mmCIF file with all atom_site columns, C-alpha atoms in Angstrom:
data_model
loop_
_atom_site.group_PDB
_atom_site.id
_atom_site.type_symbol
_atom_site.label_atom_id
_atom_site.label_alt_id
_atom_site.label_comp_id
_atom_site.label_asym_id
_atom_site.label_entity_id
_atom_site.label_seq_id
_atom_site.pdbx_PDB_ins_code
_atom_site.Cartn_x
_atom_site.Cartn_y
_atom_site.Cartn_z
_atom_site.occupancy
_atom_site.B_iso_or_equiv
_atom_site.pdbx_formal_charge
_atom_site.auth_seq_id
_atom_site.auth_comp_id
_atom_site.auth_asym_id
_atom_site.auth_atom_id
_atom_site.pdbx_PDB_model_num
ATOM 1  C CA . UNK A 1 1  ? 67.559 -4.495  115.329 1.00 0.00 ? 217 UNK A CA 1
ATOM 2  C CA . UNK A 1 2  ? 65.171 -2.912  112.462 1.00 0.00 ? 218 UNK A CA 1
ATOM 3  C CA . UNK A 1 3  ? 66.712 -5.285  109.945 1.00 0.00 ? 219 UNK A CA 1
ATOM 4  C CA . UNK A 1 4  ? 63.361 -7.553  110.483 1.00 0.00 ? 220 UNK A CA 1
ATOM 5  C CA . UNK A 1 5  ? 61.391 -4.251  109.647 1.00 0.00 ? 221 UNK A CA 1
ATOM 6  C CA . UNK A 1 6  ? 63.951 -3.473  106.247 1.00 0.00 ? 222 UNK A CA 1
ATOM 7  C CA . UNK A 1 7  ? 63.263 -5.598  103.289 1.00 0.00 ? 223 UNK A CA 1
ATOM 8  C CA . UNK A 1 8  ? 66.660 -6.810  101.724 1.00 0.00 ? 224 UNK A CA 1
ATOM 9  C CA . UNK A 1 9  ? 68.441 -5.196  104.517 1.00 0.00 ? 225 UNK A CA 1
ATOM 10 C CA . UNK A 1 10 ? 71.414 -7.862  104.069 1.00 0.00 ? 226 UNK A CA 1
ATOM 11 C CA . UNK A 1 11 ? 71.815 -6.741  100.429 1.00 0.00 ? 227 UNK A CA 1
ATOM 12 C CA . UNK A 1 12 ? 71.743 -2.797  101.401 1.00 0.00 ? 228 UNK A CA 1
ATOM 13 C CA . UNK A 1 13 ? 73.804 -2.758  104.596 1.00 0.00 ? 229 UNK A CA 1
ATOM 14 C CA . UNK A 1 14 ? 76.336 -5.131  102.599 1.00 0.00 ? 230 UNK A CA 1
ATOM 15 C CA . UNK A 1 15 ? 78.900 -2.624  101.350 1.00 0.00 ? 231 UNK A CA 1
ATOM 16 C CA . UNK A 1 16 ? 78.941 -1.081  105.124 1.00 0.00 ? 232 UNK A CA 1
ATOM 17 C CA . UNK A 1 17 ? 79.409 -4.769  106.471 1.00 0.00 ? 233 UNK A CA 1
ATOM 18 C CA . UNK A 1 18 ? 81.807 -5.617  104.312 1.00 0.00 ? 234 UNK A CA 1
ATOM 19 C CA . UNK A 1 19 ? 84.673 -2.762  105.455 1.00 0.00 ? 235 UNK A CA 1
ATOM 20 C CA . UNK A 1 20 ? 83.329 -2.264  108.639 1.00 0.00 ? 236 UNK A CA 1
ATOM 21 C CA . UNK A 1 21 ? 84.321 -6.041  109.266 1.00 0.00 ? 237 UNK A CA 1
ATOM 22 C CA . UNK A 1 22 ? 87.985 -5.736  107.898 1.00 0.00 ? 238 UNK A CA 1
ATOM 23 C CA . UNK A 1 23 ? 88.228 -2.636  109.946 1.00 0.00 ? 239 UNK A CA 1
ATOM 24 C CA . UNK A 1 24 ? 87.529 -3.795  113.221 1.00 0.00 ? 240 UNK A CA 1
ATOM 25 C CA . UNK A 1 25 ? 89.958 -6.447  112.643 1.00 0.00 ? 241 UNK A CA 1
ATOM 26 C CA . UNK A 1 26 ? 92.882 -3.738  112.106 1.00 0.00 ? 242 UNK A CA 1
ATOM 27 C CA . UNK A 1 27 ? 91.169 -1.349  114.027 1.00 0.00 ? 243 UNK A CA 1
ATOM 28 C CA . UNK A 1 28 ? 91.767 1.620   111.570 1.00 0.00 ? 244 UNK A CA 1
ATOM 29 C CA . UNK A 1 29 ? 90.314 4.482   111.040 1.00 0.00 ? 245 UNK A CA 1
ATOM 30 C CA . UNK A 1 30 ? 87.715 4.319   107.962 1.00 0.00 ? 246 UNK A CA 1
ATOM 31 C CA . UNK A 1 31 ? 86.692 6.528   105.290 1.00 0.00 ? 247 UNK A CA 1
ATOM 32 C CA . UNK A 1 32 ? 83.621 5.698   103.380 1.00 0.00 ? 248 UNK A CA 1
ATOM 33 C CA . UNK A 1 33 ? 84.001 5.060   99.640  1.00 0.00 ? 249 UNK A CA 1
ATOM 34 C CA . UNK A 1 34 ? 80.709 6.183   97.289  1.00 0.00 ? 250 UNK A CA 1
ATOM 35 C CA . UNK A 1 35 ? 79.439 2.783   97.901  1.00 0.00 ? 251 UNK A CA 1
ATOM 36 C CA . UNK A 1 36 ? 79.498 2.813   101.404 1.00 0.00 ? 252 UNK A CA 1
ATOM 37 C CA . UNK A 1 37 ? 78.081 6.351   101.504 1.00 0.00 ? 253 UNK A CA 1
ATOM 38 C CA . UNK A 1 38 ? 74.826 5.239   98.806  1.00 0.00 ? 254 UNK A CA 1
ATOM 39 C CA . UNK A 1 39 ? 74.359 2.308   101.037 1.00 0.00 ? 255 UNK A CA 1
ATOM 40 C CA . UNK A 1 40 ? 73.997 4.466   104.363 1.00 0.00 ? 256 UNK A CA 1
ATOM 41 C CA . UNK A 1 41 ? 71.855 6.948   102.406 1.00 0.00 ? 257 UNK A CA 1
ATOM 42 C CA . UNK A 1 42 ? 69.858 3.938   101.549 1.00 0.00 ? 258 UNK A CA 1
ATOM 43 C CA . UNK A 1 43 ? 69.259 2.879   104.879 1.00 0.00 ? 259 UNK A CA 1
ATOM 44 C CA . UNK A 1 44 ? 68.372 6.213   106.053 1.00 0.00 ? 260 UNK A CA 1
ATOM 45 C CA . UNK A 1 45 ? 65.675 6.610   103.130 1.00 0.00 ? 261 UNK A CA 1
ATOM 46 C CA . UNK A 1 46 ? 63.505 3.286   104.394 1.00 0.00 ? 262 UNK A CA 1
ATOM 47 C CA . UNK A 1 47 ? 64.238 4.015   107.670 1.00 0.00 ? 263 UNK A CA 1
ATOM 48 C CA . UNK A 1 48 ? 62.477 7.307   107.581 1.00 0.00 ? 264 UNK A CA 1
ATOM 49 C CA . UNK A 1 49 ? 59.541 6.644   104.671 1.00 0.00 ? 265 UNK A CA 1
ATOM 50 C CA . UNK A 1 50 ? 57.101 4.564   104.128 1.00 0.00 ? 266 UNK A CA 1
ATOM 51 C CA . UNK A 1 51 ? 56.268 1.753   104.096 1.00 0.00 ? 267 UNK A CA 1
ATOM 52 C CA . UNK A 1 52 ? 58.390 0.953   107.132 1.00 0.00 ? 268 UNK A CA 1
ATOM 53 C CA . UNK A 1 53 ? 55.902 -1.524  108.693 1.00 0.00 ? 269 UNK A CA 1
ATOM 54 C CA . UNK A 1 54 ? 55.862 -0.652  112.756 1.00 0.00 ? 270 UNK A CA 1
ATOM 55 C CA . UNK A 1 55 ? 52.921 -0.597  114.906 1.00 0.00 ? 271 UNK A CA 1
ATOM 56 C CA . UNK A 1 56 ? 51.560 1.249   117.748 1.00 0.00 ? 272 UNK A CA 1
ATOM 57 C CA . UNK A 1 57 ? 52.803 0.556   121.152 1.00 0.00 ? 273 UNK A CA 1
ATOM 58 C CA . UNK A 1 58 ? 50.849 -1.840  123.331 1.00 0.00 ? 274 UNK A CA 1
ATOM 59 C CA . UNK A 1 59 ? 49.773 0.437   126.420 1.00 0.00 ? 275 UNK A CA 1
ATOM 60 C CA . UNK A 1 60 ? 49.730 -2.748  128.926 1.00 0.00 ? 276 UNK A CA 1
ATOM 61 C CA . UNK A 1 61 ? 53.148 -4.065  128.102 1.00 0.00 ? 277 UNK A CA 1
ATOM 62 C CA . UNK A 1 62 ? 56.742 -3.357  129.751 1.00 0.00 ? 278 UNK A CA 1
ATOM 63 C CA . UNK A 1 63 ? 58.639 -0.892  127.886 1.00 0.00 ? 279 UNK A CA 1
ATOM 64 C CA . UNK A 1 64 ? 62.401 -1.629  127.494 1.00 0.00 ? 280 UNK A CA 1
ATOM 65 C CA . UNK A 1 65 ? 64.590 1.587   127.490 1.00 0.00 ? 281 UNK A CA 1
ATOM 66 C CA . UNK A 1 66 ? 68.607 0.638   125.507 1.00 0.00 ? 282 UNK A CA 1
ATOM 67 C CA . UNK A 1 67 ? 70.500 3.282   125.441 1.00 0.00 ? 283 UNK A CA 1
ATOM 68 C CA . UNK A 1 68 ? 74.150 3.883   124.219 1.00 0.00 ? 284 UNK A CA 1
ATOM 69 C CA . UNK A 1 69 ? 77.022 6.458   123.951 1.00 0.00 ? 285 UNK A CA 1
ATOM 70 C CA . UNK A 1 70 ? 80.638 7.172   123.738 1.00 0.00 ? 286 UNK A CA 1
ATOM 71 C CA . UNK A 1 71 ? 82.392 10.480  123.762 1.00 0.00 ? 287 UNK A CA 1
ATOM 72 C CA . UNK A 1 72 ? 80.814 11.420  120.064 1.00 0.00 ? 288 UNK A CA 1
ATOM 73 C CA . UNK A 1 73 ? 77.189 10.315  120.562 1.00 0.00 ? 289 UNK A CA 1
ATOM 74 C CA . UNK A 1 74 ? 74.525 8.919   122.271 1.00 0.00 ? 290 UNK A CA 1
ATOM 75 C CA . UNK A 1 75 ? 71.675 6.918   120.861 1.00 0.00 ? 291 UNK A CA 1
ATOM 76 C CA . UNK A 1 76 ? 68.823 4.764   122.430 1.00 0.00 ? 292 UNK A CA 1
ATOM 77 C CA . UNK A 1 77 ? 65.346 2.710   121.514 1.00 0.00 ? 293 UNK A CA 1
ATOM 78 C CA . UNK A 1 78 ? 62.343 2.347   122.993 1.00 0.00 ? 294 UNK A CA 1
ATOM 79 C CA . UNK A 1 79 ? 60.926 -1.387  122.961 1.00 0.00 ? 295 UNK A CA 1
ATOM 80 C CA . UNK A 1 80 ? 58.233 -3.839  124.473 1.00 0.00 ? 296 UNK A CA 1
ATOM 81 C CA . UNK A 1 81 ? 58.067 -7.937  124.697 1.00 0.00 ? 297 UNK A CA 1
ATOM 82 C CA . UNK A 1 82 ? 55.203 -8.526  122.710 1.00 0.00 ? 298 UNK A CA 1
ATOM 83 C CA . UNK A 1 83 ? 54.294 -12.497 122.097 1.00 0.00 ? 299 UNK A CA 1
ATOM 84 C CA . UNK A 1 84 ? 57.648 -13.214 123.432 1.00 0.00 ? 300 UNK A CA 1
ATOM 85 C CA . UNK A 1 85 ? 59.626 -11.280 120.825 1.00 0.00 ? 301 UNK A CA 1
ATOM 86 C CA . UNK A 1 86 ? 61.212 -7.579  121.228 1.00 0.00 ? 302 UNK A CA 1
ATOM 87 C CA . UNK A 1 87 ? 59.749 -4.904  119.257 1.00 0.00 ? 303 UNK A CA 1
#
């Protein structure tokens, strides 16, 4: 979902994609290699400086609570429908 917010996000999250991919199809477990591990760093870096472009929220439209877990996490995201598009 924040890949619209990440410039180059394709070309970062590529070395995760690319053994994540083989390892669903096996359905091993997976050990990050240096590559994988600089890529997730990298991700982590824009994700929590600037300039990650996101704006305020929009006090008269729906928010959209997603939420996820499994036995070792849980996660979840706040969003709204602005313009027709989910932020």
């Amino acid at each position: 979902w924040y890949r619209k917010f990440i410039p180059s996000f394709s070309e970062i999250a590529a070395p995760i994609h690319k053994v994540t991919n083989k390892i669903k199809q096996k359905k091993k477990e997976f050990y990050g290699s240096e590559e994988q591990i600089h890529a997730a760093n990298k991700l982590k870096q824009v994700l929590t400086e600037e300039p990650l472009v996101l704006t305020y929220p929009h006090p008269n439209a729906p928010f959209i609570l997603s939420t996820n877990a499994s036995e070792y996490a849980i996660g979840g995201t706040l969003k709204q429908i602005i313009n027709g598009q989910i932020f």
